[in-house]
Amino acid sequence: MIELLGVSVPRRGRGWLLHRVCATLETGELTVVVSSDPAERAALLDTMAGRRVPDEGRAWISRAPVMAESLGRVRRLCGDVDPSAELVAHRSLFWNALAPASGSRTLGRLLRLPRRREREAVMLALERVGLRGRADERAGSLSPFDRLRFLVARALAQRPRNLIVRDPDTVIGPTEIAAILALLRLLARSEHLSVAVSLTDGGPARSFADRVLMLGEGLLLFDGTVQAMEAPRVAWRAGALRR
């Protein structure tokens, strides 16, 4: 579960990326975040992933408060999937999933043999996304769609309680987005995760999202089901802010 209460993040210069945003992401649900402004999407997902402390308001990740003193702990509660994340192309998927994050690749950590439970967690995560049989393939051979599935698996291998997926529709097409959203919804259910995914276009959310958060000019314009989002009042308000 991820909870936001009056969260505000200033825009550089003037105005707000987020202004008094309140929302709760429930376990077992897929929430889609939609905004035409990439900076707004990034600010909200950074807060949800424990990557930044709100300038105003409060946030909790799996009941743990997001504060400067607790960022290291709360980040471990979230799997953060960034499509632009670097992989070691000549190494296998298995190796890339086991390798520590680039910021902590000390020689000692790289040379340490992975524990059995770590190896098992990686193989199970690869199975969850349909890549178990390709664990020995080189990461550089992956298509954009398979690369995204692998990044989801790598996040799952850390056993997070929440999963954040950033702008997958910037790297894959509409058909593959539908497949990724279907996978994320299944993972939310089967792994008991709160899953949040940001999109540049909310269209694909109609078939898969349990819930939609729509942002505009720093405000939370809408928080509800896809069916409610189709209401004329919501569509008018979103359109008016885009003019």
XYZ file of N, CA and C in Angstrom:
729
model
N 0.838 -1.192 0.000
C 0.000 0.000 0.000
C 0.881 1.254 0.000
N 0.463 2.233 -0.788
C 1.147 3.525 -0.832
C 0.112 4.605 -0.547
N 0.423 5.477 0.401
C -0.526 6.516 0.807
C 0.109 7.900 0.656
N -0.630 8.803 0.052
C -0.194 10.185 -0.128
C -1.230 11.103 0.508
N -0.766 12.045 1.315
C -1.666 12.971 1.998
C -1.163 14.401 1.806
N -1.847 15.148 0.948
C -1.488 16.548 0.718
C -0.095 16.740 0.164
N 0.350 15.828 -0.696
C 1.722 15.871 -1.208
C 1.887 17.009 -2.221
N 2.911 17.822 -1.997
C 3.229 18.917 -2.919
C 4.714 18.887 -3.271
N 4.994 19.090 -4.556
C 6.367 19.165 -5.060
C 6.444 20.379 -5.981
N 7.318 21.351 -5.698
C 7.372 22.569 -6.517
C 8.025 22.322 -7.875
N 7.572 23.087 -8.849
C 8.205 23.095 -10.161
C 9.359 24.086 -10.129
N 10.451 23.740 -10.764
C 11.594 24.651 -10.784
C 11.192 25.960 -11.469
N 11.433 27.049 -10.795
C 11.019 28.349 -11.305
C 9.793 28.841 -10.564
N 8.613 28.339 -10.967
C 7.382 28.715 -10.274
C 6.313 27.661 -10.539
N 5.299 27.638 -9.684
C 4.212 26.680 -9.850
C 4.524 25.356 -9.162
N 3.689 24.362 -9.486
C 3.778 23.070 -8.814
C 3.782 21.921 -9.813
N 4.642 20.940 -9.536
C 4.539 19.657 -10.229
C 3.418 18.834 -9.613
N 3.327 18.875 -8.301
C 2.238 18.247 -7.553
C 1.773 19.248 -6.511
N 0.468 19.361 -6.341
C -0.048 20.312 -5.348
C -1.189 19.674 -4.563
N -0.895 19.373 -3.307
C -1.874 18.820 -2.370
C -2.541 17.558 -2.912
N -1.731 16.648 -3.395
C -2.240 15.389 -3.953
C -2.501 14.397 -2.825
N -3.701 13.844 -2.807
C -4.080 12.806 -1.841
C -4.530 11.569 -2.613
N -3.953 10.420 -2.304
C -4.335 9.176 -2.977
C -3.845 7.996 -2.154
N -4.525 6.866 -2.313
C -4.109 5.621 -1.670
C -4.095 4.515 -2.714
N -2.952 3.855 -2.873
C -2.818 2.727 -3.790
C -2.941 1.444 -2.992
N -3.949 0.657 -3.310
C -4.242 -0.537 -2.538
C -3.437 -1.735 -3.031
N -3.183 -2.660 -2.116
C -2.529 -3.917 -2.462
C -3.442 -4.729 -3.382
N -2.846 -5.343 -4.403
C -3.612 -6.171 -5.324
C -4.249 -5.419 -6.467
N -3.929 -4.124 -6.601
C -4.527 -3.314 -7.657
C -3.468 -2.725 -8.583
N -3.867 -2.537 -9.845
C -3.044 -1.835 -10.827
C -3.581 -0.416 -10.975
N -2.750 0.553 -10.629
C -3.109 1.966 -10.749
C -2.308 2.582 -11.886
N -2.990 3.255 -12.796
C -2.334 3.922 -13.919
C -2.323 5.425 -13.668
N -1.142 6.021 -13.776
C -0.950 7.466 -13.611
C -0.836 8.091 -14.997
N -1.700 9.062 -15.279
C -1.731 9.683 -16.602
C -1.511 11.185 -16.470
N -0.584 11.710 -17.266
C -0.364 13.151 -17.363
C 0.355 13.431 -18.668
N 0.032 14.553 -19.289
C 0.746 14.944 -20.507
C 2.113 15.536 -20.196
N 2.379 15.812 -18.923
C 3.638 16.428 -18.490
C 4.548 15.362 -17.881
N 5.665 15.023 -18.535
C 6.553 13.992 -17.986
C 7.116 14.345 -16.620
N 7.307 15.643 -16.347
C 7.835 16.041 -15.036
C 6.830 15.758 -13.926
N 5.539 15.920 -14.214
C 4.502 15.590 -13.229
C 4.485 14.095 -12.947
N 4.541 13.310 -14.003
C 4.542 11.854 -13.819
C 5.747 11.426 -12.991
N 6.910 11.975 -13.316
C 8.134 11.597 -12.603
C 8.065 12.000 -11.139
N 7.540 13.189 -10.855
C 7.461 13.651 -9.466
C 6.570 12.742 -8.635
N 5.428 12.327 -9.209
C 4.518 11.462 -8.458
C 5.127 10.085 -8.237
N 5.725 9.511 -9.289
C 6.303 8.177 -9.128
C 7.548 8.195 -8.250
N 8.332 9.269 -8.302
C 9.480 9.386 -7.397
C 9.024 9.371 -5.943
N 7.919 10.049 -5.668
C 7.387 10.059 -4.308
C 6.873 8.681 -3.926
N 6.156 8.027 -4.842
C 5.615 6.696 -4.569
C 6.710 5.663 -4.353
N 7.852 5.860 -5.005
C 8.954 4.903 -4.905
C 9.928 5.238 -3.782
N 9.663 6.306 -3.040
C 10.583 6.702 -1.978
C 11.862 7.314 -2.505
N 11.797 7.880 -3.718
C 12.979 8.512 -4.309
C 13.124 9.972 -3.907
N 12.056 10.536 -3.382
C 12.138 11.909 -2.914
C 11.145 12.108 -1.780
N 11.474 13.063 -0.912
C 10.592 13.433 0.191
C 9.740 14.611 -0.276
N 8.421 14.554 -0.112
C 7.589 15.684 -0.521
C 7.988 16.970 0.204
N 7.929 18.085 -0.506
C 8.208 19.376 0.131
C 7.107 19.755 1.113
N 5.892 19.337 0.794
C 4.761 19.527 1.694
C 3.946 18.239 1.706
N 3.234 17.997 2.810
C 2.418 16.800 2.914
C 3.218 15.607 3.398
N 2.561 14.456 3.434
C 3.167 13.232 3.940
C 2.928 12.088 2.968
N 3.839 11.113 2.991
C 3.689 9.897 2.195
C 4.131 8.705 3.026
N 3.450 7.584 2.827
C 3.799 6.338 3.498
C 3.881 5.228 2.465
N 4.893 4.381 2.588
C 5.048 3.217 1.722
C 4.997 1.984 2.604
N 3.963 1.173 2.407
C 3.744 -0.001 3.265
C 3.823 0.388 4.737
N 3.138 1.473 5.068
C 3.019 2.013 6.432
C 4.276 2.725 6.936
N 5.366 2.684 6.178
C 6.601 3.353 6.610
C 6.598 4.788 6.086
N 6.839 5.784 6.938
C 6.823 7.174 6.487
C 8.004 7.486 5.570
N 7.732 8.286 4.548
C 8.788 8.719 3.629
C 9.420 9.979 4.208
N 10.592 9.814 4.805
C 11.344 10.916 5.396
C 12.801 10.775 4.987
N 13.555 11.856 5.115
C 14.975 11.813 4.752
C 15.701 10.711 5.508
N 15.321 10.511 6.772
C 16.008 9.521 7.608
C 15.652 8.085 7.236
N 14.544 7.892 6.509
C 14.076 6.526 6.248
C 14.099 6.144 4.772
N 14.666 6.999 3.907
C 14.585 6.738 2.473
C 15.206 5.407 2.079
N 16.357 5.073 2.673
C 16.998 3.807 2.331
C 16.101 2.622 2.613
N 15.388 2.666 3.730
C 14.519 1.551 4.105
C 13.272 1.497 3.232
N 12.642 2.645 2.988
C 11.398 2.610 2.225
C 11.652 2.280 0.756
N 12.817 2.643 0.240
C 13.117 2.295 -1.151
C 13.160 0.791 -1.358
N 13.602 0.079 -0.340
C 13.667 -1.381 -0.461
C 12.288 -2.021 -0.490
N 11.267 -1.264 -0.149
C 9.905 -1.780 -0.185
C 9.293 -1.671 -1.580
N 9.987 -0.993 -2.490
C 9.459 -0.741 -3.833
C 10.399 -1.277 -4.904
N 9.843 -1.978 -5.860
C 10.572 -2.297 -7.073
C 10.340 -1.177 -8.068
N 11.410 -0.575 -8.575
C 11.317 0.602 -9.441
C 11.811 0.225 -10.835
N 10.902 0.197 -11.802
C 11.229 -0.241 -13.162
C 11.357 0.977 -14.067
N 12.582 1.253 -14.499
C 12.870 2.359 -15.406
C 13.305 1.773 -16.747
N 12.521 1.963 -17.825
C 12.877 1.375 -19.118
C 14.252 1.779 -19.632
N 14.797 2.896 -19.149
C 16.107 3.349 -19.613
C 17.262 2.769 -18.796
N 16.956 1.919 -17.821
C 18.008 1.343 -16.974
C 19.020 0.571 -17.819
N 20.289 0.690 -17.454
C 21.353 0.027 -18.201
C 21.471 -1.441 -17.803
N 21.746 -2.276 -18.804
C 22.061 -3.684 -18.577
C 23.448 -3.949 -19.149
N 24.103 -4.976 -18.644
C 25.396 -5.392 -19.203
C 25.089 -6.327 -20.365
N 25.233 -5.799 -21.588
C 24.708 -6.469 -22.778
C 25.291 -7.858 -23.001
N 26.591 -8.058 -22.694
C 27.212 -9.342 -22.997
C 27.000 -10.377 -21.897
N 26.353 -9.974 -20.811
C 26.067 -10.896 -19.713
C 24.653 -11.461 -19.843
N 24.412 -12.570 -19.149
C 23.120 -13.248 -19.235
C 22.044 -12.499 -18.458
N 20.801 -12.858 -18.736
C 19.699 -12.301 -17.958
C 19.857 -12.665 -16.488
N 20.247 -13.894 -16.232
C 20.427 -14.346 -14.849
C 21.471 -13.483 -14.145
N 22.587 -13.239 -14.795
C 23.650 -12.420 -14.190
C 23.159 -10.996 -13.946
N 22.490 -10.410 -14.941
C 22.008 -9.039 -14.791
C 20.982 -8.909 -13.673
N 20.166 -9.930 -13.480
C 19.171 -9.884 -12.410
C 19.814 -10.005 -11.039
N 20.932 -10.702 -10.958
C 21.628 -10.876 -9.684
C 22.569 -9.727 -9.364
N 23.052 -9.028 -10.409
C 24.039 -7.971 -10.188
C 23.435 -6.852 -9.365
N 24.182 -6.296 -8.403
C 23.673 -5.178 -7.613
C 23.494 -3.947 -8.472
N 22.743 -2.995 -7.951
C 22.526 -1.736 -8.664
C 23.860 -1.059 -8.947
N 23.908 -0.277 -10.024
C 25.173 0.322 -10.450
C 25.807 1.169 -9.354
N 24.986 1.769 -8.507
C 25.521 2.619 -7.456
C 26.209 1.856 -6.354
N 26.040 0.532 -6.310
C 26.630 -0.255 -5.227
C 27.472 -1.405 -5.756
N 28.013 -1.254 -6.969
C 28.806 -2.326 -7.558
C 30.251 -2.250 -7.077
N 30.460 -2.485 -5.814
C 31.814 -2.578 -5.292
C 32.406 -3.913 -5.718
N 33.736 -3.993 -5.720
C 34.390 -5.230 -6.132
C 33.960 -6.400 -5.253
N 33.858 -6.138 -3.957
C 33.460 -7.207 -3.047
C 32.083 -7.743 -3.345
N 31.156 -6.850 -3.658
C 29.792 -7.290 -3.944
C 29.719 -8.024 -5.271
N 30.495 -7.564 -6.257
C 30.471 -8.231 -7.553
C 31.070 -9.629 -7.488
N 32.082 -9.815 -6.629
C 32.742 -11.115 -6.532
C 32.014 -12.078 -5.603
N 31.112 -11.554 -4.782
C 30.411 -12.421 -3.833
C 29.494 -13.382 -4.582
N 29.563 -14.649 -4.223
C 28.679 -15.634 -4.833
C 27.261 -15.441 -4.306
N 26.266 -15.436 -5.197
C 24.891 -15.242 -4.739
C 24.423 -16.416 -3.880
N 23.649 -16.105 -2.888
C 23.090 -17.146 -2.039
C 22.022 -17.922 -2.802
N 21.745 -19.118 -2.299
C 20.769 -19.976 -2.969
C 19.406 -19.301 -3.072
N 18.985 -18.650 -1.989
C 17.660 -18.015 -2.016
C 17.618 -16.857 -3.012
N 18.754 -16.188 -3.235
C 18.805 -15.128 -4.234
C 18.668 -15.708 -5.639
N 19.358 -16.824 -5.876
C 19.257 -17.475 -7.189
C 17.835 -17.960 -7.446
N 17.236 -18.541 -6.426
C 15.866 -19.045 -6.572
C 14.886 -17.901 -6.810
N 15.104 -16.773 -6.135
C 14.217 -15.618 -6.311
C 14.297 -15.086 -7.738
N 15.500 -15.072 -8.317
C 15.665 -14.606 -9.692
C 14.949 -15.532 -10.663
N 15.128 -16.834 -10.507
C 14.493 -17.776 -11.424
C 12.970 -17.715 -11.309
N 12.475 -17.559 -10.102
C 11.028 -17.447 -9.917
C 10.504 -16.166 -10.562
N 11.244 -15.073 -10.409
C 10.825 -13.805 -11.012
C 10.829 -13.897 -12.539
N 11.845 -14.532 -13.108
C 11.880 -14.723 -14.562
C 10.700 -15.573 -15.027
N 10.352 -16.562 -14.231
C 9.194 -17.393 -14.566
C 7.908 -16.571 -14.554
N 7.794 -15.674 -13.598
C 6.585 -14.857 -13.469
C 6.312 -14.030 -14.729
N 7.374 -13.627 -15.419
C 7.190 -12.790 -16.614
C 7.385 -13.574 -17.909
N 7.542 -14.890 -17.807
C 7.660 -15.725 -18.993
C 9.045 -15.806 -19.596
N 10.092 -15.554 -18.793
C 11.463 -15.566 -19.320
C 12.354 -16.615 -18.656
N 11.798 -17.522 -17.905
C 12.625 -18.500 -17.195
C 13.493 -19.314 -18.157
N 12.933 -19.705 -19.283
C 13.678 -20.507 -20.244
C 14.754 -19.740 -20.991
N 14.857 -18.437 -20.764
C 15.845 -17.616 -21.464
C 16.867 -17.017 -20.504
N 16.974 -17.593 -19.314
C 17.855 -17.036 -18.277
C 19.308 -16.949 -18.724
N 19.744 -17.838 -19.629
C 21.142 -17.857 -20.062
C 21.403 -16.994 -21.297
N 20.369 -16.387 -21.855
C 20.565 -15.529 -23.021
C 21.247 -14.222 -22.627
N 21.956 -13.627 -23.568
C 22.593 -12.335 -23.309
C 21.548 -11.229 -23.277
N 21.742 -10.296 -22.378
C 20.788 -9.193 -22.237
C 20.719 -8.349 -23.505
N 21.826 -8.263 -24.232
C 21.850 -7.457 -25.442
C 20.998 -7.995 -26.569
N 20.528 -9.234 -26.455
C 19.719 -9.839 -27.513
C 18.229 -9.570 -27.341
N 17.841 -8.924 -26.265
C 16.423 -8.745 -25.962
C 15.782 -7.676 -26.845
N 14.555 -7.935 -27.258
C 13.747 -6.907 -27.909
C 13.300 -5.894 -26.853
N 12.837 -4.700 -27.253
C 12.362 -3.735 -26.254
C 11.276 -4.298 -25.340
N 10.368 -5.099 -25.891
C 9.302 -5.698 -25.082
C 9.867 -6.692 -24.073
N 10.750 -7.572 -24.540
C 11.343 -8.556 -23.631
C 12.255 -7.883 -22.615
N 12.922 -6.821 -23.013
C 13.777 -6.081 -22.074
C 12.944 -5.502 -20.935
N 11.763 -4.979 -21.287
C 10.885 -4.423 -20.261
C 10.385 -5.522 -19.328
N 10.031 -6.671 -19.898
C 9.623 -7.801 -19.047
C 10.754 -8.209 -18.113
N 11.972 -8.203 -18.630
C 13.102 -8.565 -17.780
C 13.288 -7.561 -16.647
N 13.154 -6.277 -16.937
C 13.312 -5.266 -15.886
C 12.255 -5.433 -14.791
N 11.052 -5.835 -15.185
C 10.022 -6.146 -14.188
C 10.464 -7.335 -13.343
N 10.999 -8.363 -13.992
C 11.468 -9.544 -13.250
C 12.596 -9.182 -12.293
N 13.525 -8.352 -12.740
C 14.638 -7.969 -11.870
C 14.133 -7.237 -10.628
N 13.116 -6.406 -10.804
C 12.527 -5.728 -9.646
C 11.827 -6.725 -8.730
N 11.119 -7.689 -9.312
C 10.411 -8.689 -8.505
C 11.365 -9.551 -7.698
N 12.554 -9.788 -8.235
C 13.523 -10.649 -7.544
C 13.955 -10.073 -6.202
N 13.754 -8.782 -5.999
C 14.100 -8.152 -4.721
C 12.983 -8.288 -3.690
N 11.917 -8.968 -4.067
C 10.758 -9.222 -3.195
C 10.147 -7.926 -2.645
N 9.790 -7.006 -3.523
C 9.198 -5.745 -3.047
C 7.742 -5.942 -2.642
N 7.222 -4.976 -1.932
C 5.796 -4.972 -1.599
C 4.997 -4.097 -2.564
N 5.712 -3.265 -3.296
C 5.090 -2.353 -4.257
C 5.940 -2.341 -5.521
N 5.302 -2.072 -6.654
C 6.013 -2.065 -7.927
C 5.655 -0.787 -8.685
N 6.698 -0.063 -9.102
C 6.540 1.190 -9.841
C 7.127 0.992 -11.237
N 6.340 1.280 -12.277
C 6.800 1.112 -13.661
C 6.632 2.448 -14.376
N 7.729 2.957 -14.917
C 7.762 4.320 -15.466
C 7.647 4.343 -16.995
N 6.603 4.961 -17.482
C 6.424 5.308 -18.900
C 6.793 4.183 -19.872
N 6.236 2.990 -19.721
C 6.588 1.920 -20.664
C 6.163 2.223 -22.093
N 5.150 3.100 -22.273
C 4.691 3.385 -23.630
C 5.637 4.296 -24.402
N 6.751 4.684 -23.789
C 7.769 5.438 -24.526
C 8.755 4.513 -25.240
N 8.709 3.211 -24.934
C 9.687 2.292 -25.534
C 9.040 1.142 -26.297
N 7.741 0.904 -26.111
C 7.069 -0.174 -26.838
C 5.746 0.335 -27.395
N 5.193 -0.415 -28.362
C 3.986 0.006 -29.050
C 2.698 -0.384 -28.343
N 1.546 0.005 -28.917
C 0.244 -0.212 -28.278
C -0.071 -1.675 -27.976
N 0.222 -2.575 -28.912
C -0.079 -3.989 -28.669
C 0.736 -4.528 -27.506
N 2.012 -4.165 -27.465
C 2.875 -4.636 -26.379
C 2.520 -3.965 -25.057
N 2.058 -2.707 -25.101
C 1.611 -2.039 -23.872
C 0.451 -2.806 -23.263
N -0.471 -3.253 -24.100
C -1.601 -4.038 -23.596
C -1.106 -5.294 -22.896
N -0.100 -5.959 -23.484
C 0.442 -7.174 -22.868
C 1.136 -6.869 -21.544
N 1.874 -5.759 -21.486
C 2.556 -5.382 -20.238
C 1.551 -5.039 -19.148
N 0.510 -4.291 -19.492
C -0.497 -3.935 -18.493
C -1.233 -5.170 -17.990
N -1.511 -6.111 -18.894
C -2.148 -7.358 -18.464
C -1.244 -8.119 -17.504
N 0.060 -8.150 -17.801
C 1.021 -8.812 -16.916
C 1.078 -8.115 -15.561
N 1.127 -6.797 -15.560
C 1.219 -6.054 -14.299
C -0.033 -6.240 -13.447
N -1.184 -6.296 -14.091
C -2.415 -6.533 -13.326
C -2.404 -7.934 -12.717
N -1.931 -8.914 -13.484
C -1.822 -10.273 -12.959
C -0.857 -10.331 -11.784
N 0.286 -9.647 -11.895
C 1.264 -9.636 -10.805
C 0.707 -8.949 -9.562
N -0.050 -7.886 -9.753
C -0.667 -7.214 -8.602
C -1.528 -8.195 -7.822
N -2.289 -9.015 -8.556
C -3.174 -9.987 -7.906
C -2.382 -11.135 -7.285
N -1.525 -11.764 -8.102
C -0.878 -13.007 -7.660
C 0.201 -12.776 -6.615
N 0.898 -11.627 -6.689
C 1.989 -11.348 -5.760
C 1.571 -10.407 -4.628
N 0.310 -10.017 -4.627
C -0.219 -9.120 -3.582
C 0.601 -7.827 -3.504
N 0.728 -7.176 -4.662
C 1.501 -5.947 -4.779
C 0.585 -4.758 -5.045
N 1.023 -3.591 -4.621
C 0.471 -2.342 -5.139
C 1.309 -1.989 -6.363
N 0.675 -1.895 -7.528
C 1.407 -1.625 -8.766
C 0.943 -0.289 -9.340
N 1.899 0.596 -9.604
C 1.614 1.885 -10.245
C 2.430 1.978 -11.520
N 1.775 2.332 -12.617
C 2.469 2.497 -13.891
C 2.061 3.836 -14.487
N 3.036 4.605 -14.947
C 2.735 5.887 -15.588
C 2.689 5.702 -17.100
N 1.772 6.436 -17.736
C 1.618 6.383 -19.186
C 1.506 7.799 -19.736
N 2.000 7.982 -20.952
C 1.836 9.272 -21.610
C 0.422 9.431 -22.154
N -0.244 8.296 -22.410
C -1.603 8.289 -22.956
C -2.439 7.313 -22.142
N -3.570 7.767 -21.642
C -4.396 6.917 -20.787
C -5.252 5.918 -21.530
N -5.251 5.939 -22.862
C -6.102 5.034 -23.626
C -5.982 3.569 -23.239
N -4.757 3.013 -23.185
C -4.615 1.592 -22.840
C -5.114 1.238 -21.445
N -5.221 2.226 -20.566
C -5.665 1.947 -19.193
C -7.100 1.447 -19.152
N -7.882 1.768 -20.165
C -9.305 1.447 -20.137
C -9.575 -0.045 -19.964
N -8.723 -0.874 -20.503
C -8.968 -2.319 -20.454
C -8.334 -3.009 -19.263
N -7.403 -2.344 -18.572
C -6.611 -3.079 -17.588
C -6.539 -2.436 -16.200
N -6.677 -1.141 -16.098
C -6.455 -0.468 -14.810
C -7.612 -0.716 -13.847
N -7.266 -0.964 -12.591
C -8.279 -0.962 -11.542
C -8.631 0.471 -11.170
N -7.660 1.342 -11.368
C -7.819 2.712 -10.914
C -6.948 3.624 -11.766
N -7.379 4.854 -11.944
C -6.635 5.833 -12.736
C -6.447 7.100 -11.904
N -5.215 7.615 -11.905
C -4.919 8.931 -11.342
C -4.560 9.846 -12.508
N -5.329 10.906 -12.691
C -5.093 11.834 -13.800
C -4.593 13.164 -13.240
N -3.426 13.596 -13.722
C -2.811 14.839 -13.260
C -2.896 15.918 -14.333
N -2.980 17.168 -13.886
C -2.936 18.302 -14.802
C -2.597 19.567 -14.047
N -1.563 20.276 -14.496
C -1.095 21.504 -13.845
C -0.846 21.297 -12.354
N -0.309 20.128 -12.026
C 0.052 19.829 -10.645
C -1.081 19.330 -9.784
N -2.298 19.350 -10.300
C -3.468 18.947 -9.523
C -3.881 17.520 -9.858
N -4.458 16.844 -8.893
C -5.051 15.534 -9.131
C -6.463 15.773 -9.663
N -6.623 15.644 -10.979
C -7.905 15.929 -11.619
C -8.909 14.820 -11.390
N -8.408 13.598 -11.288
C -9.315 12.456 -11.187
C -8.628 11.325 -10.457
N -9.392 10.637 -9.624
C -8.927 9.453 -8.903
C -10.115 8.509 -8.805
N -10.111 7.473 -9.633
C -11.247 6.559 -9.615
C -11.119 5.484 -10.666
N -12.229 4.815 -10.945
C -12.239 3.718 -11.902
C -12.234 4.248 -13.330
N -11.919 3.361 -14.263
C -11.932 3.734 -15.674
C -13.338 4.158 -16.089
N -14.347 3.443 -15.606
C -15.725 3.759 -15.979
C -16.089 5.183 -15.554
N -15.686 5.560 -14.344
C -15.983 6.910 -13.867
C -15.196 7.959 -14.640
N -14.013 7.597 -15.118
C -13.176 8.538 -15.862
C -13.834 8.959 -17.170
N -14.692 8.099 -17.723
C -15.335 8.399 -18.996
C -16.461 9.416 -18.855
N -16.808 9.786 -17.632
C -17.906 10.728 -17.421
C -17.604 12.061 -18.101
N -18.618 12.719 -18.683
C -18.389 13.988 -19.396
C -17.709 15.048 -18.540
N -18.058 15.134 -17.254
C -17.481 16.175 -16.400
C -15.973 16.009 -16.275
N -15.516 14.748 -16.130
C -14.082 14.491 -16.011
C -13.384 14.816 -17.323
N -13.967 14.373 -18.427
C -13.364 14.628 -19.737
C -13.273 16.128 -20.013
N -14.331 16.881 -19.639
C -14.310 18.328 -19.860
C -13.218 18.992 -19.037
N -13.104 18.610 -17.771
C -12.114 19.250 -16.899
C -10.698 18.992 -17.398
N -10.410 17.741 -17.797
C -9.079 17.419 -18.313
C -8.805 18.190 -19.597
N -9.811 18.277 -20.484
C -9.627 18.991 -21.734
C -9.427 20.479 -21.539
N -10.141 21.050 -20.579
C -10.023 22.484 -20.320
C -8.628 22.853 -19.855
N -8.007 21.998 -19.054
C -6.669 22.298 -18.556
C -5.612 22.127 -19.637
N -5.911 21.346 -20.669
C -4.921 21.141 -21.734
C -4.940 22.293 -22.732
N -6.008 23.088 -22.738
C -6.099 24.200 -23.700
C -5.145 25.327 -23.353
